[in-house]
Coordinates of C-alpha atoms in Angstrom, one line a residue:
Chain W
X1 CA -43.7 50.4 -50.7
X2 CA -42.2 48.9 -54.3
X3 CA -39.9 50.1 -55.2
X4 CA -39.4 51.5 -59.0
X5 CA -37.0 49.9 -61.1
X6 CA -37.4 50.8 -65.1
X7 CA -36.8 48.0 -67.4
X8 CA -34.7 50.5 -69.5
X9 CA -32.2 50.9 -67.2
X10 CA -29.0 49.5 -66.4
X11 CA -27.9 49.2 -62.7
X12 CA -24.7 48.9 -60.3
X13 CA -24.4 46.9 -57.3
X14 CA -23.4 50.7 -55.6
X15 CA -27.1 51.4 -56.7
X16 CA -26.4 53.7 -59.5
X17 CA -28.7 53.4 -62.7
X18 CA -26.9 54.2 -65.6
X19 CA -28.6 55.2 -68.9
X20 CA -26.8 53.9 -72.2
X21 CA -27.3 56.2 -75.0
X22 CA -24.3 55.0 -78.1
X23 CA -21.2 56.1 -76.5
X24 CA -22.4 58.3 -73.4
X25 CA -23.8 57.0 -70.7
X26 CA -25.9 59.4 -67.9
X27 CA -25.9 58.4 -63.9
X28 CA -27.9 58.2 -61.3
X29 CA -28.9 56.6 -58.0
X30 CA -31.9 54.8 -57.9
X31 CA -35.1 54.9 -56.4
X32 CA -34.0 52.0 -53.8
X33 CA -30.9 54.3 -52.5
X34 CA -32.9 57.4 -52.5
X35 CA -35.1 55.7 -50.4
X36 CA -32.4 54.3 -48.1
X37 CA -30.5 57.3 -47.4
X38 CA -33.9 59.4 -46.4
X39 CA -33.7 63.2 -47.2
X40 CA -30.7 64.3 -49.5
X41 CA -29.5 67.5 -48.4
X42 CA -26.2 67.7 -50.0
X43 CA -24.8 66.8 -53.8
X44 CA -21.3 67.0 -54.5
X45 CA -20.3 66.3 -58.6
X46 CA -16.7 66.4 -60.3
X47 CA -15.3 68.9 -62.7
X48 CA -16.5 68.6 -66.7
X49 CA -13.3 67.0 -68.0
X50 CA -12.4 64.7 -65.2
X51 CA -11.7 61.4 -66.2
X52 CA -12.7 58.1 -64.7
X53 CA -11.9 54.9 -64.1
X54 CA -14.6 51.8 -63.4
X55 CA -15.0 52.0 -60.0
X56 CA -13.3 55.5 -59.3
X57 CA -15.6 57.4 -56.6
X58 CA -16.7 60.7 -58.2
X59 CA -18.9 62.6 -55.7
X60 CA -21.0 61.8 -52.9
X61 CA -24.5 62.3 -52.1
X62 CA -25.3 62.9 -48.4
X63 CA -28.5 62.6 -46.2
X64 CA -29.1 64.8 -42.9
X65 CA -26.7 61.6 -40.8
X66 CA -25.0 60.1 -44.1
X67 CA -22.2 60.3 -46.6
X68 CA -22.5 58.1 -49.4
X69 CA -19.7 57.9 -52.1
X70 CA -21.0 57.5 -55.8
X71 CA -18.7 55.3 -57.9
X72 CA -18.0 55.2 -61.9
X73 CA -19.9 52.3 -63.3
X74 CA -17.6 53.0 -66.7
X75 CA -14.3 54.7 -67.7
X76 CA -14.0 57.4 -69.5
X77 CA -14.2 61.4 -69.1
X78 CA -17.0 63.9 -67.5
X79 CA -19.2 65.5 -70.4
X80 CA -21.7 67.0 -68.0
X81 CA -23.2 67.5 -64.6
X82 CA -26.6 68.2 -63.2
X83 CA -25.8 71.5 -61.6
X84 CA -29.2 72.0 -60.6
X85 CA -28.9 69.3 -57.9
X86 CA -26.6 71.5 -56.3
X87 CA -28.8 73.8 -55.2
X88 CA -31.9 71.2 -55.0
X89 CA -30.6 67.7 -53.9
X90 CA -34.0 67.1 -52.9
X91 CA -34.8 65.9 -56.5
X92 CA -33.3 63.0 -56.1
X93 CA -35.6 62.1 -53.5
X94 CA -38.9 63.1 -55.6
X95 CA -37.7 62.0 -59.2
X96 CA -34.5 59.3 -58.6
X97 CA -34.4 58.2 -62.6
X98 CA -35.0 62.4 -63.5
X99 CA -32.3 63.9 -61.2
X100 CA -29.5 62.7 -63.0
X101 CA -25.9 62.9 -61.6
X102 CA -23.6 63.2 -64.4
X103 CA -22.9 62.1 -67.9
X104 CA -19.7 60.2 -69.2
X105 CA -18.5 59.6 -72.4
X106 CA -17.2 55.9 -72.4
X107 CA -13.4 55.3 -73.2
X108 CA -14.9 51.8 -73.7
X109 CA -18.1 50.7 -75.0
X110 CA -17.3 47.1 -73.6
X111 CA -18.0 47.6 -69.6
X112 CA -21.4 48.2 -70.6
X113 CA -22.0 44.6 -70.6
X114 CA -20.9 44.5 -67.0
X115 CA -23.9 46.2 -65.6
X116 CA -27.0 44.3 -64.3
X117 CA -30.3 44.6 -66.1
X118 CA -33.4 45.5 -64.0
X119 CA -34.2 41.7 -63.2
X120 CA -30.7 41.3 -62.0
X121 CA -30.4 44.9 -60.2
X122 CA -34.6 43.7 -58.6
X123 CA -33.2 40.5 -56.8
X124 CA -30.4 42.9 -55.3
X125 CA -32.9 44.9 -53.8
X126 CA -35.0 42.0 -52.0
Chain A
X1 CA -31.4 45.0 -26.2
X2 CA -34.7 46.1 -26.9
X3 CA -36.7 48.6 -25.2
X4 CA -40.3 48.0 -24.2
X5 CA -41.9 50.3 -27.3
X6 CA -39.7 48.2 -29.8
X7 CA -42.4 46.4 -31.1
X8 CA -44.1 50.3 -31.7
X9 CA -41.0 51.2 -33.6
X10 CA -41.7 47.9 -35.8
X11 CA -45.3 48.5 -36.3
X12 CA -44.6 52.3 -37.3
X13 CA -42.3 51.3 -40.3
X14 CA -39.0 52.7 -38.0
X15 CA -35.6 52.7 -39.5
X16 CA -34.3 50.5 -36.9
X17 CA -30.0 50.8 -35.9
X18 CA -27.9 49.3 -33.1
X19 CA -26.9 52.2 -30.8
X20 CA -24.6 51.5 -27.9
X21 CA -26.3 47.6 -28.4
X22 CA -29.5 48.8 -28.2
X23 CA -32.2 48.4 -31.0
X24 CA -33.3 52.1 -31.3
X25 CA -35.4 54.0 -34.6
X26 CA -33.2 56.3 -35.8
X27 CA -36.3 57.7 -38.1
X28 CA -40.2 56.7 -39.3
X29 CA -41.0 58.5 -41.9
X30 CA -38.7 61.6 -42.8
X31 CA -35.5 62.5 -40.5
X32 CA -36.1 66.0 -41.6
X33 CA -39.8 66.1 -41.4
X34 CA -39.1 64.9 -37.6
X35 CA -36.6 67.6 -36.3
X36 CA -38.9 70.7 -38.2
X37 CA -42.0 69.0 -36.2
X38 CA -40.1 69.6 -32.4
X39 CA -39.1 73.1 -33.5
X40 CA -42.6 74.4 -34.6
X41 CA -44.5 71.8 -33.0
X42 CA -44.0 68.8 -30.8
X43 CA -42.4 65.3 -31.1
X44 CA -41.6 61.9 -28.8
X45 CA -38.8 60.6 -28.7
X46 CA -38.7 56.6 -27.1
X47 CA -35.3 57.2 -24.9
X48 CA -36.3 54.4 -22.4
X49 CA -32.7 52.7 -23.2
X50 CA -31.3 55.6 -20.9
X51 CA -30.2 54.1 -17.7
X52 CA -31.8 55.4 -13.9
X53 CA -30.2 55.3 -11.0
X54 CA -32.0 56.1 -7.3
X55 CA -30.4 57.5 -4.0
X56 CA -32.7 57.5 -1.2
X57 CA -31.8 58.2 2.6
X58 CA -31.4 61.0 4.9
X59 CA -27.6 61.5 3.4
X60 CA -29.0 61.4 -0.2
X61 CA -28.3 64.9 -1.3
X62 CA -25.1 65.4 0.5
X63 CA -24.1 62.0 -1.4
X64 CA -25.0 63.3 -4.8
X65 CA -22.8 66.6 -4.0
X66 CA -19.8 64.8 -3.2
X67 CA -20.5 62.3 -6.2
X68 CA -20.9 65.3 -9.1
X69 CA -18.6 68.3 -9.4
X70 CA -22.3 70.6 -9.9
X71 CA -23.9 72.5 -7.1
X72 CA -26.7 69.9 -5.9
X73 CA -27.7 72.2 -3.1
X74 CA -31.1 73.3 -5.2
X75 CA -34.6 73.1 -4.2
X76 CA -37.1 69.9 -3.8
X77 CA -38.5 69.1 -6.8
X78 CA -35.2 70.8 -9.3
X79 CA -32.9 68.9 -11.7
X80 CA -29.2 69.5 -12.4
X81 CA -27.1 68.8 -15.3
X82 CA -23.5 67.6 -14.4
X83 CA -20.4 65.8 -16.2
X84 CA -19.6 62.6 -13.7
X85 CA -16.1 62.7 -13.0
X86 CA -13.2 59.8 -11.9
X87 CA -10.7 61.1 -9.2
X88 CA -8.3 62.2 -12.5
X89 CA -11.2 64.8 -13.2
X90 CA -12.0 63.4 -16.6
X91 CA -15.3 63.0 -17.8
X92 CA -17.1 59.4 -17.3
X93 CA -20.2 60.6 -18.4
X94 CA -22.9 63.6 -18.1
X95 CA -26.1 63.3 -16.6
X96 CA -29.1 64.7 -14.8
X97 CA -29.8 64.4 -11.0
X98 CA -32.9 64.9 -10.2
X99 CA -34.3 66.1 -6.4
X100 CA -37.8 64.3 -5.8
X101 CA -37.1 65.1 -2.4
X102 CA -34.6 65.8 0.7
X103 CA -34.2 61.6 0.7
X104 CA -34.5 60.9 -2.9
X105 CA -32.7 61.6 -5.5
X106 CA -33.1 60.3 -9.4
X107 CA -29.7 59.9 -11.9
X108 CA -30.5 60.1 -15.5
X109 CA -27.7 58.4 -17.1
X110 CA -26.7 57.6 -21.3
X111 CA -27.7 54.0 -21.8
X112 CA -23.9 53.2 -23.3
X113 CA -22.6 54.3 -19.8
X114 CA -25.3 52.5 -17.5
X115 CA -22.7 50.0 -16.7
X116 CA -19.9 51.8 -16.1
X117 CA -21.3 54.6 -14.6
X118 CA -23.3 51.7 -12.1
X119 CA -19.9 50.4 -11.3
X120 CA -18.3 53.7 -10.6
X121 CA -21.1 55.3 -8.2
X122 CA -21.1 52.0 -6.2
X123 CA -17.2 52.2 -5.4
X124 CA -17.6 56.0 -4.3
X125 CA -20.5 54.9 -2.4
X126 CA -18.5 52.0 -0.9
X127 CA -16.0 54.1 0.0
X128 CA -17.2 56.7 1.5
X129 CA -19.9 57.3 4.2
X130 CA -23.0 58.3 3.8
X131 CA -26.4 57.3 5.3
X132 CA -28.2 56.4 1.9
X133 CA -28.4 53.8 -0.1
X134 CA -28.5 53.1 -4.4
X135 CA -30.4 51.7 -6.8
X136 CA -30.2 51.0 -10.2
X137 CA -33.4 50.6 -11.8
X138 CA -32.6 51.0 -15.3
X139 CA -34.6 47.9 -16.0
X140 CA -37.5 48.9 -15.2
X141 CA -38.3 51.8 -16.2
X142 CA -39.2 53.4 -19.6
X143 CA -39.2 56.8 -20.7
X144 CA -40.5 59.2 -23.2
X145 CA -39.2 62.6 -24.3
X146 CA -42.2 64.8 -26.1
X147 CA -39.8 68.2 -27.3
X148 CA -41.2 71.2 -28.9
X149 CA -43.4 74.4 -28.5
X150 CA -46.8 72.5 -28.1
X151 CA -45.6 69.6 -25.5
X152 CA -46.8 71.1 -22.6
X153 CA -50.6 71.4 -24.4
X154 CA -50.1 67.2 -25.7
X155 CA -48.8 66.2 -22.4
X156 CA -52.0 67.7 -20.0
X157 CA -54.1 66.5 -22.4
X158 CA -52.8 62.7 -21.6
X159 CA -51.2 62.5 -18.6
X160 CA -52.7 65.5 -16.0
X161 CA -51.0 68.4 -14.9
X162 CA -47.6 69.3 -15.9
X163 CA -48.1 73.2 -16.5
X164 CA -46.7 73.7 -13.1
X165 CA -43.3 72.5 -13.5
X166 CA -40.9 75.1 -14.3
X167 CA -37.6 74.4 -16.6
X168 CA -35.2 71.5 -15.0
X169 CA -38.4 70.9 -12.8
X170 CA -39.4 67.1 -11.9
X171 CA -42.2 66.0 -9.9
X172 CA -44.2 62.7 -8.8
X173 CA -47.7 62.0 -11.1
X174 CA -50.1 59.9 -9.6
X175 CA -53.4 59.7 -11.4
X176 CA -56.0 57.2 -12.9
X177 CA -53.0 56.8 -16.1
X178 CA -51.0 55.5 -13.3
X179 CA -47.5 56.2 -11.7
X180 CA -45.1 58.2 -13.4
X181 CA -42.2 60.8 -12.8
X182 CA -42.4 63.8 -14.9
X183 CA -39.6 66.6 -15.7
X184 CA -39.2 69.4 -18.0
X185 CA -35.9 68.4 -19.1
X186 CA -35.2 67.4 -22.7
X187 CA -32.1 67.5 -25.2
X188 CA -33.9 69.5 -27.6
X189 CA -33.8 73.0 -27.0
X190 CA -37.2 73.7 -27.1
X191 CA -39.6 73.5 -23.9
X192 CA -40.8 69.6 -23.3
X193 CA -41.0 66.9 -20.7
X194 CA -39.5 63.8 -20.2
X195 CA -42.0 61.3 -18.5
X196 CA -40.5 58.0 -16.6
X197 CA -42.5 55.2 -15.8
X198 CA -43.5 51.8 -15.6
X199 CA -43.3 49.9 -19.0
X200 CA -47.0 48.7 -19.3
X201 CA -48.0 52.3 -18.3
X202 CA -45.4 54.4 -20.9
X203 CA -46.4 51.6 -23.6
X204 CA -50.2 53.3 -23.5
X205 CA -49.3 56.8 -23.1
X206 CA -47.1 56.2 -26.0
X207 CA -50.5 54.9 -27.6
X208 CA -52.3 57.7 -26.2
X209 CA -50.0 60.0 -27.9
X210 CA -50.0 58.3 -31.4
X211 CA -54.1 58.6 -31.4
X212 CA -53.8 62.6 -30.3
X213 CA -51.3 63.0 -34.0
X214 CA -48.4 63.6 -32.2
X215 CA -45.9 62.7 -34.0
X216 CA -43.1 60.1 -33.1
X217 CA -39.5 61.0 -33.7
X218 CA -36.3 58.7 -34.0
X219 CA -32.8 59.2 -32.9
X220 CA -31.3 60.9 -35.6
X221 CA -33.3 63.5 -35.7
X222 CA -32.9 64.1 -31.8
X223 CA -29.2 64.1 -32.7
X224 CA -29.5 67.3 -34.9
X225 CA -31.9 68.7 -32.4
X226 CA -29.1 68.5 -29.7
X227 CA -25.8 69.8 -32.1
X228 CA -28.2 72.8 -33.4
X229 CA -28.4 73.9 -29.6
X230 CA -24.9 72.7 -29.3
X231 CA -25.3 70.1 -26.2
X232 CA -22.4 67.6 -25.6
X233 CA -22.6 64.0 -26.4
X234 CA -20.8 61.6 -24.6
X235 CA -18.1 60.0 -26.5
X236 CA -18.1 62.5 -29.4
X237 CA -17.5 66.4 -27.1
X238 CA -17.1 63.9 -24.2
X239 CA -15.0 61.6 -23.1
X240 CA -12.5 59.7 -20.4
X241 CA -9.1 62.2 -21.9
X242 CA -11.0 65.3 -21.4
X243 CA -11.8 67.4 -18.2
X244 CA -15.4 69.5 -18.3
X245 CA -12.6 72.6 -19.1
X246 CA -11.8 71.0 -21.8
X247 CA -14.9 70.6 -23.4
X248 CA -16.8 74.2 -22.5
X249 CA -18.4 72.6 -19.1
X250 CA -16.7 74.8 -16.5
X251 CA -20.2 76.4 -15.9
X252 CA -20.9 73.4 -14.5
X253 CA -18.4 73.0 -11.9
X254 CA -18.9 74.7 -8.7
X255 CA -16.3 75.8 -5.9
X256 CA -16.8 73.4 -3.2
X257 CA -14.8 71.9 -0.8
X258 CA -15.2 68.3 -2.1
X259 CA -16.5 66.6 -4.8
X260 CA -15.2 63.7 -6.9
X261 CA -12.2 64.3 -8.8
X262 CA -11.9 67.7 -7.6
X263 CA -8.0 68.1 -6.6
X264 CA -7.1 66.7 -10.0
X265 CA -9.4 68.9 -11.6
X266 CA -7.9 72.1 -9.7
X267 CA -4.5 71.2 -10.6
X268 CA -5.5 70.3 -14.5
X269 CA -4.5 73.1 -17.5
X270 CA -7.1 73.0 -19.8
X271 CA -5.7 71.8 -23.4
X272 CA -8.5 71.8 -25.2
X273 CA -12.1 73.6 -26.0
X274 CA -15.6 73.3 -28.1
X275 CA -16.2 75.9 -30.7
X276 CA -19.0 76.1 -33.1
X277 CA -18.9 76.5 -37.4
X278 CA -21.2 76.2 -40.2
X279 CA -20.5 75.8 -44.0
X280 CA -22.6 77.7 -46.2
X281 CA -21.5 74.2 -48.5
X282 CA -20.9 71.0 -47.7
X283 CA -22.0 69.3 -44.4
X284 CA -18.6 69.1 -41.9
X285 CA -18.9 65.4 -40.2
X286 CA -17.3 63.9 -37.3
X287 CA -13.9 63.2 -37.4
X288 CA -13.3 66.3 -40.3
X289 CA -10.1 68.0 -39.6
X290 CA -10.4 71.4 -38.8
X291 CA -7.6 74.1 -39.9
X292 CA -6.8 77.7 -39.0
X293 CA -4.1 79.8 -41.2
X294 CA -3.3 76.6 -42.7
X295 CA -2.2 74.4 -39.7
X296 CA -4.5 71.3 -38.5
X297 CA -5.8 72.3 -34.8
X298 CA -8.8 70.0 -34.0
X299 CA -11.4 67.8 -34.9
X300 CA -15.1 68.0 -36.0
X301 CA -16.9 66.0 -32.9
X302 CA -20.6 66.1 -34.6
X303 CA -21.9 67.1 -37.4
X304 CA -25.0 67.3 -39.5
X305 CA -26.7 69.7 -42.0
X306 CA -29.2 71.6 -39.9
X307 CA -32.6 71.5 -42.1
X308 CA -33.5 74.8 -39.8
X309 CA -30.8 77.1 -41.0
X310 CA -30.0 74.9 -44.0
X311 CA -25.9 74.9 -43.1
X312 CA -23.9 72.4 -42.4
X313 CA -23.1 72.8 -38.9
X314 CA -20.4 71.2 -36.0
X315 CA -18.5 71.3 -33.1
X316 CA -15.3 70.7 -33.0
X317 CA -12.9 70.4 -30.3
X318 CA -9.7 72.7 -30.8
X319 CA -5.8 73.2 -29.1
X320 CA -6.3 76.4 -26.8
X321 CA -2.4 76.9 -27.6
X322 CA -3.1 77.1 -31.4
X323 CA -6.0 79.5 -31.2
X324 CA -5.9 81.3 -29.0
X325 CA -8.7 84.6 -30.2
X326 CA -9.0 82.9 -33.7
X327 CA -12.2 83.0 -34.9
X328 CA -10.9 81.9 -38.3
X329 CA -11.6 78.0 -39.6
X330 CA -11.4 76.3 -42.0
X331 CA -12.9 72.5 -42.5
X332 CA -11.2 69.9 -44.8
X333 CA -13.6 67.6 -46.7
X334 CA -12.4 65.1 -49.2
X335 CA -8.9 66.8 -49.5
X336 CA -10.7 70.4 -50.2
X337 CA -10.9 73.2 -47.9
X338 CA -13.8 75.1 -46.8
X339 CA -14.0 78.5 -44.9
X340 CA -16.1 78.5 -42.0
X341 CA -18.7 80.6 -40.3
X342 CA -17.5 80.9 -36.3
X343 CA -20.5 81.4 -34.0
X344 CA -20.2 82.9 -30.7
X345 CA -24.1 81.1 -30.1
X346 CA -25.4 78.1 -30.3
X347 CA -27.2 77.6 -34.1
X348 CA -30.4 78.1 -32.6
X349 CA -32.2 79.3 -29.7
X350 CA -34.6 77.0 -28.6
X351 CA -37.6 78.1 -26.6
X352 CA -37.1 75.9 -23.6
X353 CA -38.7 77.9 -20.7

């Protein structure tokens, strides 16, 4: 089974897609990690507020056998969270690039460049 | 290592993982799809890495009651569950022992023990006396669990009659599908059989299975199956520090006047025992610290989110000094602490028979 990866996208090598809109950018995993992980039965997200570092773990997503940590692909500070996935992890298995994780406002516009593009984040997957 | 049905596992799309060196599916299609099919319906499980051992001779029995601190005086034809003990009285392993008859007795061991365990029962058997001899035959052999409600209907329908066997029953199954030993034993919970055989013979009942829609099942979800009933694991509730007081297995051990580690045992003070939470949030995993009125007094040994009662659930193994009557824990995750349910029963029931 292929797996989806949208051209509009930009991806981590943690398997995050990130989507850049100006100065906020909203997270997710993709449709590769859902698939690797199997069932999701847990999400856990940071405050609104927190602040982030590149890199910085902010929550973890776990499977019935699995905890995965999710990390920052950007500084900057929490705007929002997808409370919903709380109570319905499960989303994330049916609609990866719809359940989104959280949304960050960048301290810096720059570490966008650092992401990979879909062709990039495609031969990570193979 | 590879078990004889690995090749299955590949064809089915398996998630495959090393366990205890052996190439094992820990899922096909979905984990949680798997463990919800043994409860309401019925599953196979490919456990043919599990090691068997074989005593046969007139001393056979009296052999396997001196070996294991468990009663083995039972019926022809009955199973018993038992830790295996050194002389300290600590736990080397658990298994089942199966009576096929007065001179033959079957030893169901975990595959990351076969070894060890092999190595141990031949130095008791070496020295001390009795007219039997051992086999291991862990090589070749194969075996399939099928767990849930409707096993018993799957099973007759592809192997003959196995309605007569009652819970921890095992009998010999000789029939046009060949030779096989069949027991209704199972780390599930629920009612099922556990069929041993030769590998050519389990490699088309496994087919025979697959064509009736029975659906196969990896590790993983047999591993929640077993923590929602709450039975032991070696090396997680288990292990070479503990004595079966330690870890909740006293009703195991029976007053006898010898058995394998038995003096140490009836000197030992327990220090330690199992007790069962749940999180109403957030899934408590192995190697969690677990709190009571703000002081650290034991472990999480498994955990997993059980998809039946939709909790996180565990055992955890905690000081009897430090909680004494507490029924009050608390599970730290990720530097938070969570308040957690204390059950007095396992998650769930099970309908074994």
């Amino acid at each position: 089974m292929a797996t989806k990866i949208p051209e509009n996208l930009k991806y981590t090598k943690e398997h995050e897609w990130a989507l850049v809109e100006g100065k906020n950018l909203t997270v997710g995993i993709t449709d590769f990690a859902q698939s690797s992980l199997g069932d999701i039965v847990y999400v856990e997200l940071p405050e609104i507020g927190f602040e982030l570092k590149k890199d910085d773990p902010f929550g973890v997503v776990e499977s019935i056998k699995s905890v995965s940590d999710l990390y920052s692909p950007v500084s900057g500070k929490v705007v929002a969270i997808n409370s919903d996935l709380q109570d319905a992890p499960e989303k994330i298995n049916e609609t990866a690039y719809e359940s989104w994780l959280i949304k960050i406002e960048m301290s810096s516009e720059e570490e966008v460049a650092a992401l990979l593009d879909s062709n990039n984040y495609k031969s990570l997957c193979e | 290592m590879k078990t004889s049905l690995y090749e299955k596992h590949v064809g089915l799309n398996a998630k495959i993982v090393d366990f205890a060196g052996w190439e094992m599916p820990i899922s096909y299609t979905s984990l949680k799809e798997e463990i919800l099919e043994v409860r309401n319906g019925c599953g196979f499980f490919d456990v043919s890495h599990m090691g068997e051992f074989f005593i046969e001779g007139s001393q056979a029995c009296e052999f396997m009651d001196y070996l294991i601190p468990a009663d083995f005086q039972v019926a022809n034809g009955k199973a018993v569950y038992s830790p295996l003990l050194n002389h300290d009285g600590k736990i080397l392993d658990d298994l089942i022992a199966y009576k096929l008859s007065d001179q033959l007795v079957m030893i169901c061991v975990n595959a990351s023990n076969i070894e060890k365990d092999w190595k141990w029962i031949s130095k008791i058997y070496d020295d001390s006396n009795f007219d039997c001899k051992i086999y291991n035959r862990s090589s070749e052999y194969s075996l399939i669990a099928i767990q849930g409600p409707k096993s018993e209907e799957f099973l007759k329908n592809q192997l003959g009659v196995v309605e007569d066997l009652d819970y921890y029953g095992i009998k010999k199954l000789e029939n046009s599908h060949g030779n096989f030993i069949v027991a209704r034993t199972g780390y599930t919970g629920e009612d099922g059989f556990e069929v041993f055989g030769g590998h050519s013979e389990i490699g088309l009942l496994w087919d025979r299975l697959i064509t009736a829609g029975v659906r196969p099942c990896g590790l993983g979800a047999r591993d929640t199956l077993r923590v929602e009933v709450c039975y032991p694991l070696y090396g997680h509730e288990l292990s070479e520090n503990l004595t079966p007081y330690d870890c909740n297995l006293k009703w195991t051990v029976k007053s006898k006047v010898d058995y394998v580690g038995k003096k140490s045992l009836d000197e030992s003070t327990p220090k330690y025992k199992l007790v069962k939470i749940s999180l109403d949030r957030g899934i408590p995993r192995e190697g969690y610290k677990v709190l009571s009125s703000g002081q650290e007094v034991g472990i999480v040994t498994s955990g997993t989110m059980s998809p039946v009662i939709s909790k996180g659930i565990a055992l955890a193994r905690v000081e009897r000094q430090k909680t004494e009557g507490v029924k009050s824990y608390q599970v730290e995750i990720r530097g938070k602490t969570y308040e957690a349910n204390y059950h007095t029963k396992p998650f769930i029931n099970g309908g074994h028979k």
